[in-house]
PDB file of C-alpha atoms in Angstrom:
ATOM      1  CA  GLU D   1      70.124  19.959  33.754  1.00  0.00           C
ATOM      2  CA  VAL D   2      68.234  17.076  35.494  1.00  0.00           C
ATOM      3  CA  GLY D   3      65.829  19.688  36.850  1.00  0.00           C
ATOM      4  CA  ALA D   4      65.356  21.164  33.199  1.00  0.00           C
ATOM      5  CA  VAL D   5      64.751  17.622  31.941  1.00  0.00           C
ATOM      6  CA  LYS D   6      62.256  16.973  34.764  1.00  0.00           C
ATOM      7  CA  GLN D   7      60.687  20.333  33.773  1.00  0.00           C
ATOM      8  CA  ASP D   8      60.372  19.449  30.179  1.00  0.00           C
ATOM      9  CA  LEU D   9      58.841  16.195  30.914  1.00  0.00           C
ATOM     10  CA  ALA D  10      56.313  17.701  33.155  1.00  0.00           C
ATOM     11  CA  GLU D  11      55.404  20.237  30.421  1.00  0.00           C
ATOM     12  CA  LEU D  12      55.288  17.436  27.930  1.00  0.00           C
ATOM     13  CA  TYR D  13      53.091  15.261  30.214  1.00  0.00           C
ATOM     14  CA  GLN D  14      50.875  18.381  30.682  1.00  0.00           C
ATOM     15  CA  VAL D  15      50.464  19.032  27.030  1.00  0.00           C
ATOM     16  CA  TRP D  16      49.968  15.249  26.416  1.00  0.00           C
ATOM     17  CA  ASP D  17      47.218  15.270  29.252  1.00  0.00           C
ATOM     18  CA  GLN D  18      45.526  18.279  27.569  1.00  0.00           C
ATOM     19  CA  GLU D  19      45.594  16.719  24.030  1.00  0.00           C
ATOM     20  CA  VAL D  20      44.065  13.507  25.637  1.00  0.00           C
ATOM     21  CA  VAL D  21      41.367  15.412  27.062  1.00  0.00           C
ATOM     22  CA  ALA D  22      40.784  17.351  24.029  1.00  0.00           C
ATOM     23  CA  LEU D  23      40.602  14.098  21.980  1.00  0.00           C
ATOM     24  CA  ARG D  24      38.253  12.425  24.317  1.00  0.00           C
ATOM     25  CA  ARG D  25      36.039  15.806  24.239  1.00  0.00           C
ATOM     26  CA  GLU D  26      36.064  15.588  20.226  1.00  0.00           C
ATOM     27  CA  ALA D  27      35.309  11.799  20.413  1.00  0.00           C
ATOM     28  CA  GLU D  28      32.395  12.320  22.719  1.00  0.00           C
ATOM     29  CA  GLU D  29      30.963  15.233  20.754  1.00  0.00           C
ATOM     30  CA  THR D  30      31.553  13.205  17.405  1.00  0.00           C
ATOM     31  CA  LYS D  31      29.816  10.336  19.087  1.00  0.00           C
ATOM     32  CA  HIS D  32      26.977  12.591  20.311  1.00  0.00           C
ATOM     33  CA  ALA D  33      26.752  13.927  16.480  1.00  0.00           C
ATOM     34  CA  ARG D  34      26.530  10.501  14.957  1.00  0.00           C
ATOM     35  CA  GLU D  35      23.974   9.570  17.445  1.00  0.00           C
ATOM     36  CA  GLU D  36      21.794  12.494  16.678  1.00  0.00           C
ATOM     37  CA  GLU D  37      22.388  11.552  12.862  1.00  0.00           C
ATOM     38  CA  VAL D  38      21.619   8.141  13.428  1.00  0.00           C
ATOM     39  CA  GLY D  39      18.364   9.156  15.296  1.00  0.00           C
ATOM     40  CA  ALA D  40      17.365  11.640  12.570  1.00  0.00           C
ATOM     41  CA  VAL D  41      17.909   8.629   9.955  1.00  0.00           C
ATOM     42  CA  LYS D  42      15.867   6.294  11.904  1.00  0.00           C
ATOM     43  CA  GLN D  43      13.079   8.785  12.212  1.00  0.00           C
ATOM     44  CA  ARG D  44      12.995   9.460   8.442  1.00  0.00           C
ATOM     45  CA  LEU D  45      12.901   5.671   7.820  1.00  0.00           C
ATOM     46  CA  ASP D  46       9.847   5.467  10.190  1.00  0.00           C
ATOM     47  CA  GLU D  47       8.300   8.384   8.267  1.00  0.00           C
ATOM     48  CA  LEU D  48       8.964   6.778   4.934  1.00  0.00           C
ATOM     49  CA  TRP D  49       7.740   3.248   6.333  1.00  0.00           C
ATOM     50  CA  GLN D  50       4.592   4.911   7.566  1.00  0.00           C
ATOM     51  CA  ALA D  51       4.166   6.673   4.196  1.00  0.00           C
ATOM     52  CA  ARG D  52       4.604   3.253   2.472  1.00  0.00           C
ATOM     53  CA  ASN D  53       2.166   1.615   4.708  1.00  0.00           C
ATOM     54  CA  HIS D  54      -0.489   4.154   4.091  1.00  0.00           C
ATOM     55  CA  MET D  55       0.015   4.078   0.366  1.00  0.00           C
ATOM     56  CA  VAL D  56      -0.447   0.142   0.580  1.00  0.00           C
ATOM     57  CA  ASP D  57      -3.641   0.444   2.478  1.00  0.00           C
ATOM     58  CA  THR D  58      -4.734   3.287   0.109  1.00  0.00           C
ATOM     59  CA  LEU D  59      -4.184   1.007  -2.767  1.00  0.00           C
ATOM     60  CA  ARG D  60      -5.703  -2.207  -1.296  1.00  0.00           C
ATOM     61  CA  GLN D  61      -8.770   0.038  -0.508  1.00  0.00           C
ATOM     62  CA  GLU D  62      -9.089   1.252  -3.940  1.00  0.00           C
ATOM     63  CA  ARG D  63      -8.623  -2.106  -5.456  1.00  0.00           C
ATOM     64  CA  SER D  64     -11.298  -3.290  -3.147  1.00  0.00           C
ATOM     65  CA  ARG D  65     -13.690  -0.737  -4.057  1.00  0.00           C
ATOM     66  CA  LYS D  66     -13.003  -1.440  -7.892  1.00  0.00           C
ATOM     67  CA  LEU D  67     -13.451  -4.929  -7.353  1.00  0.00           C
ATOM     68  CA  CYS D  68     -16.674  -4.291  -5.848  1.00  0.00           C
ATOM     69  CA  GLU D  69     -17.901  -1.878  -8.372  1.00  0.00           C
ATOM     70  CA  THR D  70     -16.869  -4.437 -10.956  1.00  0.00           C
ATOM     71  CA  ARG D  71     -18.738  -7.328  -9.204  1.00  0.00           C
ATOM     72  CA  GLN D  72     -21.860  -5.064  -8.790  1.00  0.00           C
ATOM     73  CA  ALA D  73     -21.869  -4.013 -12.404  1.00  0.00           C
ATOM     74  CA  ARG D  74     -21.355  -7.657 -13.628  1.00  0.00           C
ATOM     75  CA  GLU D  75     -24.365  -8.580 -11.358  1.00  0.00           C
ATOM     76  CA  GLU D  76     -26.547  -5.878 -12.764  1.00  0.00           C
ATOM     77  CA  GLU D  77     -25.686  -6.909 -16.374  1.00  0.00           C
ATOM     78  CA  LEU D  78     -26.373 -10.556 -15.329  1.00  0.00           C
ATOM     79  CA  SER D  79     -29.693  -9.591 -14.000  1.00  0.00           C
ATOM     80  CA  ALA D  80     -30.544  -7.446 -17.014  1.00  0.00           C
ATOM     81  CA  VAL D  81     -29.555 -10.335 -19.304  1.00  0.00           C
ATOM     82  CA  LYS D  82     -31.790 -12.664 -17.185  1.00  0.00           C
ATOM     83  CA  GLN D  83     -34.494 -10.228 -17.558  1.00  0.00           C
ATOM     84  CA  GLU D  84     -34.142 -10.010 -21.347  1.00  0.00           C
ATOM     85  CA  VAL D  85     -34.005 -13.785 -21.431  1.00  0.00           C
ATOM     86  CA  LYS D  86     -37.478 -14.015 -19.408  1.00  0.00           C
ATOM     87  CA  GLU D  87     -38.967 -11.566 -21.764  1.00  0.00           C
ATOM     88  CA  LEU D  88     -37.759 -13.306 -24.744  1.00  0.00           C
ATOM     89  CA  ARG D  89     -39.056 -16.525 -23.548  1.00  0.00           C
ATOM     90  CA  HIS D  90     -42.461 -14.878 -22.677  1.00  0.00           C
ATOM     91  CA  ALA D  91     -42.488 -13.582 -26.285  1.00  0.00           C
ATOM     92  CA  ARG D  92     -41.556 -16.992 -27.718  1.00  0.00           C
ATOM     93  CA  ASP D  93     -44.257 -18.671 -25.684  1.00  0.00           C
ATOM     94  CA  GLN D  94     -46.903 -16.154 -26.938  1.00  0.00           C
ATOM     95  CA  GLU D  95     -45.990 -16.591 -30.396  1.00  0.00           C
ATOM     96  CA  VAL D  96     -46.036 -20.460 -30.024  1.00  0.00           C
ATOM     97  CA  ASP D  97     -49.355 -20.313 -28.357  1.00  0.00           C
ATOM     98  CA  ALA D  98     -50.559 -17.849 -31.306  1.00  0.00           C
ATOM     99  CA  LEU D  99     -49.202 -20.243 -33.943  1.00  0.00           C
ATOM    100  CA  LYS D 100     -51.012 -23.447 -32.324  1.00  0.00           C
ATOM    101  CA  ARG D 101     -54.418 -21.316 -32.213  1.00  0.00           C
ATOM    102  CA  GLU D 102     -53.873 -20.297 -35.910  1.00  0.00           C
ATOM    103  CA  ALA D 103     -53.126 -23.998 -36.733  1.00  0.00           C
ATOM    104  CA  GLY D 104     -56.066 -25.209 -34.706  1.00  0.00           C
ATOM    105  CA  GLU D 105     -58.203 -22.589 -36.501  1.00  0.00           C
ATOM    106  CA  THR D 106     -56.859 -23.679 -39.929  1.00  0.00           C
ATOM    107  CA  ARG D 107     -57.530 -27.239 -39.042  1.00  0.00           C
ATOM    108  CA  GLN D 108     -61.139 -26.384 -38.044  1.00  0.00           C
ATOM    109  CA  ALA D 109     -61.585 -24.398 -41.194  1.00  0.00           C
ATOM    110  CA  ARG D 110     -60.486 -27.375 -43.393  1.00  0.00           C
ATOM    111  CA  GLU D 111     -62.849 -29.631 -41.723  1.00  0.00           C
TER     112      GLU D 111
END
């Protein structure tokens, strides 16, 4: 009977050892699978971060381009206004000169 108990214990220990080995293998496989999942998630996050950075750079470039175009348009508009003011002043000066000449001629005609 002692031999049978020893035999049963030996079988239990053998089964237990096999289960421990199987559980360790499963834990190692699970750990490896999780590491792969974590690696995939990290890679996807890196891709998304790079896409975000590219989008931010593109938006900054677009904003800068638009600001430059707006600035250039304002400078052109200001230049056109300055030219118009110059032309109006010149026309005014000519008209003033003509009026002065006319007034001078009128004075001379009265005298």
